[in-house]
CSV table of N, CA and C in Angstrom, one decimal:
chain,number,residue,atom,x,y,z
A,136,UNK,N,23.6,97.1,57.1
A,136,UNK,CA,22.5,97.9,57.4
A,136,UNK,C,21.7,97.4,58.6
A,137,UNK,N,21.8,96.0,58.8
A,137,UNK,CA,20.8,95.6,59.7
A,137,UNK,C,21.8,96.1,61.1
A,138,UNK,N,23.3,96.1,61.2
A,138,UNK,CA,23.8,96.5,62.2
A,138,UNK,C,23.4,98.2,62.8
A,139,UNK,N,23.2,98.7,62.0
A,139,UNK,CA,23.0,100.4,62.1
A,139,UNK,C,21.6,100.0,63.0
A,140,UNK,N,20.3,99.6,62.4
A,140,UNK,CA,19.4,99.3,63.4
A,140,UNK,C,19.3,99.1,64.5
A,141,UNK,N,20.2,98.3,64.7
A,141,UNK,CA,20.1,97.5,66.0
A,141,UNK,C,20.5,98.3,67.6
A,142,UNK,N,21.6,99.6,66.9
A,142,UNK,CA,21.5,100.6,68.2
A,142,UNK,C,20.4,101.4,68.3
A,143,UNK,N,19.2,101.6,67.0
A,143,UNK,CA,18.1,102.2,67.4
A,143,UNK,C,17.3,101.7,68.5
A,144,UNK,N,17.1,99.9,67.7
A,144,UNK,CA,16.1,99.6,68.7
A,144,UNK,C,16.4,99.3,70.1
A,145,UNK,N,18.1,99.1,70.1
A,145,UNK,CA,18.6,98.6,71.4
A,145,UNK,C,18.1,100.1,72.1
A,146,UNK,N,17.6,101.0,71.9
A,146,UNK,CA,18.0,102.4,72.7
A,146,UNK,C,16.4,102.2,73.0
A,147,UNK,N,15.4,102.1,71.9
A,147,UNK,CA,13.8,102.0,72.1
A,147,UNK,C,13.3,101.1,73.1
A,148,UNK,N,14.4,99.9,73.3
A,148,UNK,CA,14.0,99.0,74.2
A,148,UNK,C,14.6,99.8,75.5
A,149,UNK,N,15.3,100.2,75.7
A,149,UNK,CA,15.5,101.1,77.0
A,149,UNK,C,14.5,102.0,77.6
A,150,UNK,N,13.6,102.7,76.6
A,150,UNK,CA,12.9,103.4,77.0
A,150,UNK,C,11.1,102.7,77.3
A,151,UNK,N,11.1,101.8,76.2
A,151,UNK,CA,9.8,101.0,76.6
A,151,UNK,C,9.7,100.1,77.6
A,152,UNK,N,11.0,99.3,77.7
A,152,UNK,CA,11.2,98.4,78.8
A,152,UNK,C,10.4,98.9,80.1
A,153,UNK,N,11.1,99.9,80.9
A,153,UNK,CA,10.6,100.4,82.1
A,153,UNK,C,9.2,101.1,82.2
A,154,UNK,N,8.9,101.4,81.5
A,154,UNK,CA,7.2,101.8,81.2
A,154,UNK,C,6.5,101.0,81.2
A,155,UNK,N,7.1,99.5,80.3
A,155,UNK,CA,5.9,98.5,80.2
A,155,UNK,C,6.1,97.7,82.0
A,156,UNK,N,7.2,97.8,82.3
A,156,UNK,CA,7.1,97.3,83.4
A,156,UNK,C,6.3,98.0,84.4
A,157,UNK,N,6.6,99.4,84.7
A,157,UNK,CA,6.3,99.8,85.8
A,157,UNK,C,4.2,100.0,85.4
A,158,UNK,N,3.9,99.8,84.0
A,158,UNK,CA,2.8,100.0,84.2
A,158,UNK,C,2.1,98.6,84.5
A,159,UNK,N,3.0,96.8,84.0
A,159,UNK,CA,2.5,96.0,84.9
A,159,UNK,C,2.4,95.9,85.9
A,160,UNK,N,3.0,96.3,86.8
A,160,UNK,CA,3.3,96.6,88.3
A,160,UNK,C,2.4,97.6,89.1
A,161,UNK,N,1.3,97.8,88.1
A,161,UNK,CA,-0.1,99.1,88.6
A,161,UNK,C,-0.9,98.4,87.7
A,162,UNK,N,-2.0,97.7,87.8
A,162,UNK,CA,-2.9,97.4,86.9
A,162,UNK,C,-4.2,98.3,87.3
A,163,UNK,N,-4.5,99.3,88.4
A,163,UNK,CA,-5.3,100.0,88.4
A,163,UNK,C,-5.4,101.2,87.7
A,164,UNK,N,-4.0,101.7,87.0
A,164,UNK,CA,-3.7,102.4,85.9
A,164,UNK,C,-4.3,102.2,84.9
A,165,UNK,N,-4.0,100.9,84.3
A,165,UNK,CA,-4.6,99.9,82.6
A,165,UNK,C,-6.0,100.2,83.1
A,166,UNK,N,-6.4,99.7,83.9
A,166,UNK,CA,-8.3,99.9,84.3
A,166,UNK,C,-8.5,101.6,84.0
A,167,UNK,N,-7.6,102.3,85.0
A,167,UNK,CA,-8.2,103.6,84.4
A,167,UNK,C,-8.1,104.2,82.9
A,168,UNK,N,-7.0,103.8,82.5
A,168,UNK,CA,-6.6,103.9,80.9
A,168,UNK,C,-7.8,103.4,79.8
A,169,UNK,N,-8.2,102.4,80.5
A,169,UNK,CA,-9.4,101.5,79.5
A,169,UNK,C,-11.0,102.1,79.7
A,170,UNK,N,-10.8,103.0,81.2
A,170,UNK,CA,-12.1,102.8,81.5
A,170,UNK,C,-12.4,104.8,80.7
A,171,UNK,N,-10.9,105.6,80.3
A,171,UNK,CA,-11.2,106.6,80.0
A,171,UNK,C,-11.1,106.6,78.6
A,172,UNK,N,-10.6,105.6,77.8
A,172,UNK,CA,-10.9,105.3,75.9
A,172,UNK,C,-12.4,105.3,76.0
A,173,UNK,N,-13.2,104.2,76.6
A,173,UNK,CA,-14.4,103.7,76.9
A,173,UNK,C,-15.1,104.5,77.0
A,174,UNK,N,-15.0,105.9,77.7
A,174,UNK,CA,-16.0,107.2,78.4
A,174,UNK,C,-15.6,108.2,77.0
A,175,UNK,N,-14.6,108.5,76.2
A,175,UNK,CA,-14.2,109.2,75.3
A,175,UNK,C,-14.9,108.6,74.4
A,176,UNK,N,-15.3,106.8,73.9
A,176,UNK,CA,-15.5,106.5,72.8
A,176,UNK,C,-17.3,107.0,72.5
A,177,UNK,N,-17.7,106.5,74.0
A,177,UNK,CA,-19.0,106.9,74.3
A,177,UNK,C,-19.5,108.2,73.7
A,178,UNK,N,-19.1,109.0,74.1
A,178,UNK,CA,-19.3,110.7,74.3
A,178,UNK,C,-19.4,111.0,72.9
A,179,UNK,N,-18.3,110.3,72.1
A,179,UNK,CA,-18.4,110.2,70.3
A,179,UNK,C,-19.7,109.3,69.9
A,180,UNK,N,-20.4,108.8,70.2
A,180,UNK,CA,-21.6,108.4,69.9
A,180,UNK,C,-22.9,109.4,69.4
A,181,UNK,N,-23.3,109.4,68.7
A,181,UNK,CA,-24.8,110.0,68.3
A,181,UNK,C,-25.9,109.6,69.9
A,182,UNK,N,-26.5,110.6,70.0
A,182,UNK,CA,-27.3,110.6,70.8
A,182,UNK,C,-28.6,109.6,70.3
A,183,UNK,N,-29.2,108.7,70.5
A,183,UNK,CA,-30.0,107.6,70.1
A,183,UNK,C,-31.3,108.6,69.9
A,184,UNK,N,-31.9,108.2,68.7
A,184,UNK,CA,-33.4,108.8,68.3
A,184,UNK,C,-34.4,108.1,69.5
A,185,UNK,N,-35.2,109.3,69.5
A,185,UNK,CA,-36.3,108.7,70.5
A,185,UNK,C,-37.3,108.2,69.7
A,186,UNK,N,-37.6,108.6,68.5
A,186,UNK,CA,-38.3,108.1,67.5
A,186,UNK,C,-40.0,108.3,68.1
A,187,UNK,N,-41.1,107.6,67.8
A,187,UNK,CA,-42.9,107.9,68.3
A,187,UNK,C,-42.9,109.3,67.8
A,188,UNK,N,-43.6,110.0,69.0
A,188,UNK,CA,-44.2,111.1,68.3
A,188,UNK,C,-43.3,112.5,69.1
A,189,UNK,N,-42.6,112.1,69.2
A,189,UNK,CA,-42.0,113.0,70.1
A,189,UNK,C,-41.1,113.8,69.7
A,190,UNK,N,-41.1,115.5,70.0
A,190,UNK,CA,-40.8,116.6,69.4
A,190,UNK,C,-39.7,117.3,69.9
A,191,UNK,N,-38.8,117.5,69.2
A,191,UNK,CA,-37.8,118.6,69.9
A,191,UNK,C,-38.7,120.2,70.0
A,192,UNK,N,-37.9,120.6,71.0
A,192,UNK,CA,-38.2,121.7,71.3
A,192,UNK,C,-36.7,122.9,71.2
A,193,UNK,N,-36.3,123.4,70.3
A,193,UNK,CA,-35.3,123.7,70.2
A,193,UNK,C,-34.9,125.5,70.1
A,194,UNK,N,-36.0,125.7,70.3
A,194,UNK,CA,-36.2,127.7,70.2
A,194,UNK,C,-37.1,127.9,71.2
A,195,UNK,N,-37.3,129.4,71.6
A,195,UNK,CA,-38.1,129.7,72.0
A,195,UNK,C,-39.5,129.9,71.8
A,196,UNK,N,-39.7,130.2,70.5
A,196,UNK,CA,-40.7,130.2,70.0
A,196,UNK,C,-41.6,128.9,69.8
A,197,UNK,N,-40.5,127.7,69.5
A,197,UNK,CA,-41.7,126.6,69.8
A,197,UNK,C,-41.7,126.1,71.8
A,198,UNK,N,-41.4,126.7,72.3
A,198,UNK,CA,-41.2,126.3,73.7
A,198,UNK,C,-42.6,127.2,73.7
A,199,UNK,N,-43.1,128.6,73.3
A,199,UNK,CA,-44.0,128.9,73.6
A,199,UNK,C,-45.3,128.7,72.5
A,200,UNK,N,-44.9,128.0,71.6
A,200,UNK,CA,-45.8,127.2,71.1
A,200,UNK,C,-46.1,125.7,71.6
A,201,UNK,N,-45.5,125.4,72.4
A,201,UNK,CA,-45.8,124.1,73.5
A,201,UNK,C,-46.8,124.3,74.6
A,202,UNK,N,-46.1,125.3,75.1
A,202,UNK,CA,-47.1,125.7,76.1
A,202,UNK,C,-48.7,126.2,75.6
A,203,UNK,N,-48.7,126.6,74.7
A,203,UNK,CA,-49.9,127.5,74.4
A,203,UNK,C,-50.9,126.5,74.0
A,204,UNK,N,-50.8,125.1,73.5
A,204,UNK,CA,-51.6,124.4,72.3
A,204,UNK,C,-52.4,123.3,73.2
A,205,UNK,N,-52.7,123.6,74.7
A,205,UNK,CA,-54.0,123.2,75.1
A,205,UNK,C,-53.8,121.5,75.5
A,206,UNK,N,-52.8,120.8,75.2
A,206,UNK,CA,-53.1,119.8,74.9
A,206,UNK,C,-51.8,119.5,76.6
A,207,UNK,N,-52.3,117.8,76.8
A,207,UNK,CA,-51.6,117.4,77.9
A,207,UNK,C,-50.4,117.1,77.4
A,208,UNK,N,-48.9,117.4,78.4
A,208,UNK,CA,-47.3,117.1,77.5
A,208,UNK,C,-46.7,116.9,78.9
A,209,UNK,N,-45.9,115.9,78.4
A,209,UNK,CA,-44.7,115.4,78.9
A,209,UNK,C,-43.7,116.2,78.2
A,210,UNK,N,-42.8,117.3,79.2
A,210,UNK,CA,-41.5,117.1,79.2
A,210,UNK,C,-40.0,116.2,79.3
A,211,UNK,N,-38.9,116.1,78.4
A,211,UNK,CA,-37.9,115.5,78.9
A,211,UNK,C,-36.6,116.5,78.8
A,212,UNK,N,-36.0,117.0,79.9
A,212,UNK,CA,-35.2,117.8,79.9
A,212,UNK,C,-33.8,116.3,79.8
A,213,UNK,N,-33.3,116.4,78.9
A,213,UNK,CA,-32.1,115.5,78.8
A,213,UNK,C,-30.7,116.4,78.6
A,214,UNK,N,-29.5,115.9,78.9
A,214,UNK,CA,-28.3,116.0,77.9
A,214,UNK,C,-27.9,115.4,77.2
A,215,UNK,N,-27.0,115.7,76.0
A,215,UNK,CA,-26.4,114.6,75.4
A,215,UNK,C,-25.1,113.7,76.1
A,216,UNK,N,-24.8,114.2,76.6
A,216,UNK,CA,-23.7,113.7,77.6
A,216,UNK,C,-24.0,112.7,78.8
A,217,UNK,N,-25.2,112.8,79.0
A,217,UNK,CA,-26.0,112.0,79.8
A,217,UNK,C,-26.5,110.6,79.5
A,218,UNK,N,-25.7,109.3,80.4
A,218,UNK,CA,-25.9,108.2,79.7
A,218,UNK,C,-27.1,107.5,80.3
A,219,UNK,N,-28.1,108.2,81.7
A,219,UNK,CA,-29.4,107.9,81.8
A,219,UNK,C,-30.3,108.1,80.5
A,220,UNK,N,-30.1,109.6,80.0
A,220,UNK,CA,-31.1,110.3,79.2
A,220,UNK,C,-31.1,109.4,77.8
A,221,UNK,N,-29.4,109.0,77.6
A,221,UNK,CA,-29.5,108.2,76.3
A,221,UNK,C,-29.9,106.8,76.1
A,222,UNK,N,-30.3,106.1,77.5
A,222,UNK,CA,-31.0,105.0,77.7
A,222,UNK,C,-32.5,105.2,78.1
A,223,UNK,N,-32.8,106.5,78.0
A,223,UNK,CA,-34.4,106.4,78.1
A,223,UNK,C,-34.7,107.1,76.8
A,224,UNK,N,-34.4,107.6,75.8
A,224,UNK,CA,-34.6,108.1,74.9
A,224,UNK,C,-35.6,107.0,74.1
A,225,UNK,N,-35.1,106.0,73.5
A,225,UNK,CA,-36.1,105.2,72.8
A,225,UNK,C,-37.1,104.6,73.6
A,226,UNK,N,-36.8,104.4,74.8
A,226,UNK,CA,-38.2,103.8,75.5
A,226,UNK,C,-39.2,105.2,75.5
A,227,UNK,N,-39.0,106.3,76.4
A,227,UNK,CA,-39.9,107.8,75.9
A,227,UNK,C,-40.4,107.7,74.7
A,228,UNK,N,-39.5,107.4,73.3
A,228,UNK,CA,-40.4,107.6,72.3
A,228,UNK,C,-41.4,106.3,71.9
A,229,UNK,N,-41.3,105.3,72.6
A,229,UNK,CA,-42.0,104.5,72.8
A,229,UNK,C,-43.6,104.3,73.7
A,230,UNK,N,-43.2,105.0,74.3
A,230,UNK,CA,-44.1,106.0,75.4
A,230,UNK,C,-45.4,107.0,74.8
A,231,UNK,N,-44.3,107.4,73.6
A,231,UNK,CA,-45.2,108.6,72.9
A,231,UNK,C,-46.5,108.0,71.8
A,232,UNK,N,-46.3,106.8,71.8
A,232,UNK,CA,-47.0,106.0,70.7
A,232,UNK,C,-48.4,105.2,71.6
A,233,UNK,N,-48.0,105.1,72.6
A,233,UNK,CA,-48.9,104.3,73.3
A,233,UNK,C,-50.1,105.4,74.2
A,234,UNK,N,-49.8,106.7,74.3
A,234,UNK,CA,-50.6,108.2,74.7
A,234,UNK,C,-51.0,109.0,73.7
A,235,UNK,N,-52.1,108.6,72.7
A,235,UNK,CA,-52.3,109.8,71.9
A,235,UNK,C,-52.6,111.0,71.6
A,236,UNK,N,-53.3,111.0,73.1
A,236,UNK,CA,-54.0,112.5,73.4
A,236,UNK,C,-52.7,113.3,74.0
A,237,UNK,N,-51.9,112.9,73.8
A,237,UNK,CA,-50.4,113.5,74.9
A,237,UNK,C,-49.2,114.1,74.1
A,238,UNK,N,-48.8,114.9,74.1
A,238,UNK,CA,-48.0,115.4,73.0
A,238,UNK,C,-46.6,114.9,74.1
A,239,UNK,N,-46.0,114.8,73.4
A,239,UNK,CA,-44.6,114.6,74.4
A,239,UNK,C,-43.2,115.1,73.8
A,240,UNK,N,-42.7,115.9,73.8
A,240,UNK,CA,-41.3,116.7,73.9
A,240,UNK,C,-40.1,116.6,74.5
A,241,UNK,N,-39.3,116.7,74.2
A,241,UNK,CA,-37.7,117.1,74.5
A,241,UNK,C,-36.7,118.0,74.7
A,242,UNK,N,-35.9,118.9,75.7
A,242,UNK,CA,-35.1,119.9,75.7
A,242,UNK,C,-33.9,119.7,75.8
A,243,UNK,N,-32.8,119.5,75.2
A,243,UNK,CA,-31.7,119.9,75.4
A,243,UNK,C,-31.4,121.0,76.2
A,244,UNK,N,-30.8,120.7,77.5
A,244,UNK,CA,-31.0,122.2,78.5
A,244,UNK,C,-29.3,122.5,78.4
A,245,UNK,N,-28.8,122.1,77.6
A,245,UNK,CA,-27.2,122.4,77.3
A,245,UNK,C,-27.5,123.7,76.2
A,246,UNK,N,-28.2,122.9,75.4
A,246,UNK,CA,-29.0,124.2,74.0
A,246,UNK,C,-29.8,124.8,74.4
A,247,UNK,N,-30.9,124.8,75.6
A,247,UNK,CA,-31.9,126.0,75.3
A,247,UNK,C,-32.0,126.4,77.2
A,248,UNK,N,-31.1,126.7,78.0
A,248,UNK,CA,-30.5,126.4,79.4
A,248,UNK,C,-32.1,127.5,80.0
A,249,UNK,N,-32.5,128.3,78.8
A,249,UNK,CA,-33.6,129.5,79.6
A,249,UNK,C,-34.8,128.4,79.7
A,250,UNK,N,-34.8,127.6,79.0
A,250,UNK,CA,-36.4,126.8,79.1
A,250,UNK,C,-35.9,125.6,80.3
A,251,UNK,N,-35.0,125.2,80.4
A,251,UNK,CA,-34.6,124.1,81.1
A,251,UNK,C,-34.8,124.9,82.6
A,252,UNK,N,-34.0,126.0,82.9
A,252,UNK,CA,-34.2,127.2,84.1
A,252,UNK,C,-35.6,127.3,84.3
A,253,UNK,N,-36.7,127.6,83.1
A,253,UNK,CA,-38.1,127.9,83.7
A,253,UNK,C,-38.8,126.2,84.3
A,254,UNK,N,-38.4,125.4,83.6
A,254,UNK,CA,-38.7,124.4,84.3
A,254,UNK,C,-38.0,123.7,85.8
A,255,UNK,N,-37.1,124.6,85.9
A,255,UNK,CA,-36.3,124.0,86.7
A,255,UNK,C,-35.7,122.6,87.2
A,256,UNK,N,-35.3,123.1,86.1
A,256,UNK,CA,-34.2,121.4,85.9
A,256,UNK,C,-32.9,121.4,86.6
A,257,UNK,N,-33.3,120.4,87.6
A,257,UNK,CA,-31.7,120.4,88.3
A,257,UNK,C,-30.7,119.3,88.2
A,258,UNK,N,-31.5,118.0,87.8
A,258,UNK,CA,-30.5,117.3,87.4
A,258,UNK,C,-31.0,115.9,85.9
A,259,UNK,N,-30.8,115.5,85.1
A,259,UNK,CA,-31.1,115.1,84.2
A,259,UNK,C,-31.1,113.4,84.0
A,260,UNK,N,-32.0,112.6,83.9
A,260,UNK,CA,-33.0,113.4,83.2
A,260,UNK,C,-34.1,113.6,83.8
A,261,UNK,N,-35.0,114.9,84.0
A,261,UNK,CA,-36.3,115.6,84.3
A,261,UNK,C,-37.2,115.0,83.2
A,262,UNK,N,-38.0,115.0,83.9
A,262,UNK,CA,-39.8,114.8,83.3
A,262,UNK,C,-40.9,115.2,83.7
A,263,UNK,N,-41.3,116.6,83.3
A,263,UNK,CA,-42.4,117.4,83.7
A,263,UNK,C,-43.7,116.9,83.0
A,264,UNK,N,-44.7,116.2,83.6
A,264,UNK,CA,-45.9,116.3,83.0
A,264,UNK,C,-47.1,117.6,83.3
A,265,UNK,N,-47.5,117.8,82.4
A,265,UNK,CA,-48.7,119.1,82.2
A,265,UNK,C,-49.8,118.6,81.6
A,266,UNK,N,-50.9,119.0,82.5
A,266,UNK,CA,-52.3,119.0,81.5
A,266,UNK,C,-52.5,120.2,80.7
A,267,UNK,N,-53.8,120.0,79.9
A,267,UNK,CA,-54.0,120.7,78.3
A,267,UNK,C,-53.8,122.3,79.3
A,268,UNK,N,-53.9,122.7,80.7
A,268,UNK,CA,-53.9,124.1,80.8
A,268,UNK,C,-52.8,124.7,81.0
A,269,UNK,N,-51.3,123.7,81.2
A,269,UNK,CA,-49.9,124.2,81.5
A,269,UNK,C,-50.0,123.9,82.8
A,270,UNK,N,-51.0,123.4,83.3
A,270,UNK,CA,-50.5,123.4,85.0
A,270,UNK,C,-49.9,121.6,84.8
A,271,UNK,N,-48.9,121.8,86.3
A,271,UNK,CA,-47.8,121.2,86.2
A,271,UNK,C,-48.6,119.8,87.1
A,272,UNK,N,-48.5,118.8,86.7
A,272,UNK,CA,-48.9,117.7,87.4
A,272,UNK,C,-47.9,116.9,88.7
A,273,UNK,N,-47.2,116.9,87.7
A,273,UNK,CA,-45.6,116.6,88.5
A,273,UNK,C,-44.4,116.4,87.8
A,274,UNK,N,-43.7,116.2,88.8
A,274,UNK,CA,-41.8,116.0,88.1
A,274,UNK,C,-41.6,114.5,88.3
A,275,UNK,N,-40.3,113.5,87.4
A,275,UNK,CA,-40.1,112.3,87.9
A,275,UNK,C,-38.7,112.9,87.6
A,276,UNK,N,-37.7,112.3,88.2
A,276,UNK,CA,-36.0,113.1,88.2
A,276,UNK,C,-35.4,111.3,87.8
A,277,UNK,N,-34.7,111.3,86.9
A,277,UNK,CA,-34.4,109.8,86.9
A,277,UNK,C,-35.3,109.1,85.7
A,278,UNK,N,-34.9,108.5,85.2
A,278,UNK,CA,-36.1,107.7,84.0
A,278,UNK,C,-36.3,106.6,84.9
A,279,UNK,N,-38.0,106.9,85.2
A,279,UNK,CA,-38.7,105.5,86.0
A,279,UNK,C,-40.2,105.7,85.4
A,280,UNK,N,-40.0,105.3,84.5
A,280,UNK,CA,-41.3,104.5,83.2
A,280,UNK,C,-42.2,104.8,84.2
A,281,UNK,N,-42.8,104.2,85.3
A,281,UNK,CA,-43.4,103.5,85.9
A,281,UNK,C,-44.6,104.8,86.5
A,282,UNK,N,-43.4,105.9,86.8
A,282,UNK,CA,-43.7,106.7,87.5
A,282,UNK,C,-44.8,107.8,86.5
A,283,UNK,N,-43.8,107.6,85.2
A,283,UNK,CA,-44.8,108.8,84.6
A,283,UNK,C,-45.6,108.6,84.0
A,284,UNK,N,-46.0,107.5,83.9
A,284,UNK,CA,-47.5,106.5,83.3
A,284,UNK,C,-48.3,106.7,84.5
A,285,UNK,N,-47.6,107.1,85.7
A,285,UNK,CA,-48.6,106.9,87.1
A,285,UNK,C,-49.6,109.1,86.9
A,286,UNK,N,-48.6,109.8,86.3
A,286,UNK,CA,-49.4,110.7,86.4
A,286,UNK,C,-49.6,111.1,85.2
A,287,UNK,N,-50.0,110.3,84.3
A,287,UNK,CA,-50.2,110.4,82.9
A,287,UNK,C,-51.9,109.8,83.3
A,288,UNK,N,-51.9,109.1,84.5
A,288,UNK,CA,-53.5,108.3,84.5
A,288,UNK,C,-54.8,109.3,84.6
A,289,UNK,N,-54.4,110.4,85.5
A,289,UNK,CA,-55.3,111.6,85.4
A,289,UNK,C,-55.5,111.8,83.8
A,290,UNK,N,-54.9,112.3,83.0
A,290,UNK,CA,-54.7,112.5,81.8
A,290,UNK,C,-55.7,111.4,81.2
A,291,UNK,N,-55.5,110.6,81.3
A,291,UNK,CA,-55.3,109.1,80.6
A,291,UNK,C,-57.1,109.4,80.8
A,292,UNK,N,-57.5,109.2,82.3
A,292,UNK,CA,-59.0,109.4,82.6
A,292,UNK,C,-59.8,110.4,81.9
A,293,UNK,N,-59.7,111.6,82.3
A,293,UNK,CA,-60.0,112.7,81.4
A,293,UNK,C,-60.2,112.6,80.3
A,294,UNK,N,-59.4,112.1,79.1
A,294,UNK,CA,-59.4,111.6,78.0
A,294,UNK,C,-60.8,110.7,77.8
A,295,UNK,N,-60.5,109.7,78.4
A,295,UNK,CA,-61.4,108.5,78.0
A,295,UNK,C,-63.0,108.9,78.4
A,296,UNK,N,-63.1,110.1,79.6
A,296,UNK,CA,-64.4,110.7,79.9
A,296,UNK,C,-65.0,111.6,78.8
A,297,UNK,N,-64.3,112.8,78.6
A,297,UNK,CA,-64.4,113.2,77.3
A,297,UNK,C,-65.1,112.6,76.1
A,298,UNK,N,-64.1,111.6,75.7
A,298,UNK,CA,-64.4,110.6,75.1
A,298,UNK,C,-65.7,109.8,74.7
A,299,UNK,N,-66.5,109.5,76.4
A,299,UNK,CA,-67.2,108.7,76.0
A,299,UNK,C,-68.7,109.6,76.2
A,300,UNK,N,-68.1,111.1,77.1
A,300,UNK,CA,-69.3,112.0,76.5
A,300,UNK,C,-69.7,112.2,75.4
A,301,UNK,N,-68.7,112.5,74.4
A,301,UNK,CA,-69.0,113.0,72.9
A,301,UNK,C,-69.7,111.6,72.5
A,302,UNK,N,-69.4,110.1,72.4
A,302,UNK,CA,-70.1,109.3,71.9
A,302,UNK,C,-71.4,109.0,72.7
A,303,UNK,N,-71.6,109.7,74.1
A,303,UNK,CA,-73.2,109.7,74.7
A,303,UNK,C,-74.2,110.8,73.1
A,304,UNK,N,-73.1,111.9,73.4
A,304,UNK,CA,-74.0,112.9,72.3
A,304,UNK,C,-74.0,112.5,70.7
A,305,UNK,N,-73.0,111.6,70.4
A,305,UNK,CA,-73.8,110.9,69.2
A,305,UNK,C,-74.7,110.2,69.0
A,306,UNK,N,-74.7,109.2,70.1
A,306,UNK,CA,-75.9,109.0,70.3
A,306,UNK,C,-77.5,109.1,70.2
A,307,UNK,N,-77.5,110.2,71.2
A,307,UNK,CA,-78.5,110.9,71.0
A,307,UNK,C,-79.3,111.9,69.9
């Protein structure tokens, strides 16, 4: 029995031999081979919770219950396919914890492409900040922390004026 085998694998080594050679003889192949498991394994990952206070927006009806509720919001137009958006995701919801007067939200513009269009989202990830009237403060294109804490300060001020009016009128 062991002799019957032996024409099998003598014939399998014919066929693997030259394959395994000619792909040592390309190692820019093995890189691409490894670098497209790696981009496949990713893509199979769960999209990371943003977690804080921050809201999907997933119909239209709460897209126009977002708008309508007076209050200042950050937009994040993300994809899930997007490995910026999935590295700002928990910092954002981290974000959301630290602004309480700020409602802050999320669009999948793969799922809801007419709200991502009214905002005009062209490449991902977007971040629209709005004060309590819907008017648009600015856009940051790219996750840069830095930037949207920079027009979140208007906001930020307003708040704290407000603020220290109503405690002038307790006051008194």
């Amino acid at each position: 029995s062991k002799t019957a085998l032996r024409p099998q694998r003598h014939v399998m080594m014919d066929v693997v031999a030259p394959v395994f050679e000619w792909l040592t003889a390309r190692p820019l192949v093995w890189i691409m081979i490894i670098y497209l498991i790696i981009k496949q394994w990713q893509a199979r990952q769960p999209f990371p919770e943003s977690g804080g206070k921050v809201k999907s927006i997933g119909t239209d009806a709460e897209w126009a219950a977002a708008k309508a509720n007076g209050r200042p919001k950050v937009i994040d137009a993300y994809a899930t396919w997007c490995p910026p958006c999935r590295a700002a995701a928990p910092v954002y919801g981290q974000m959301s914890t630290l602004y309480p007067d700020v409602d802050f939200y999320k669009v999948d513009v793969d799922k809801n492409p007419a709200v991502a269009q009214e905002l005009g989202v062209r490449s991902m990830p977007t971040f629209k900040v709005f004060d309590g009237t819907h008017k648009e403060l600015g856009t940051v294109v790219g996750f840069q922390r830095s930037q949207i804490e920079k027009l979140l300060e208007p906001v930020r001020s307003a708040t704290a004026k407000s603020e220290s009016a109503k405690a002038e009128t307790k006051a008194e």
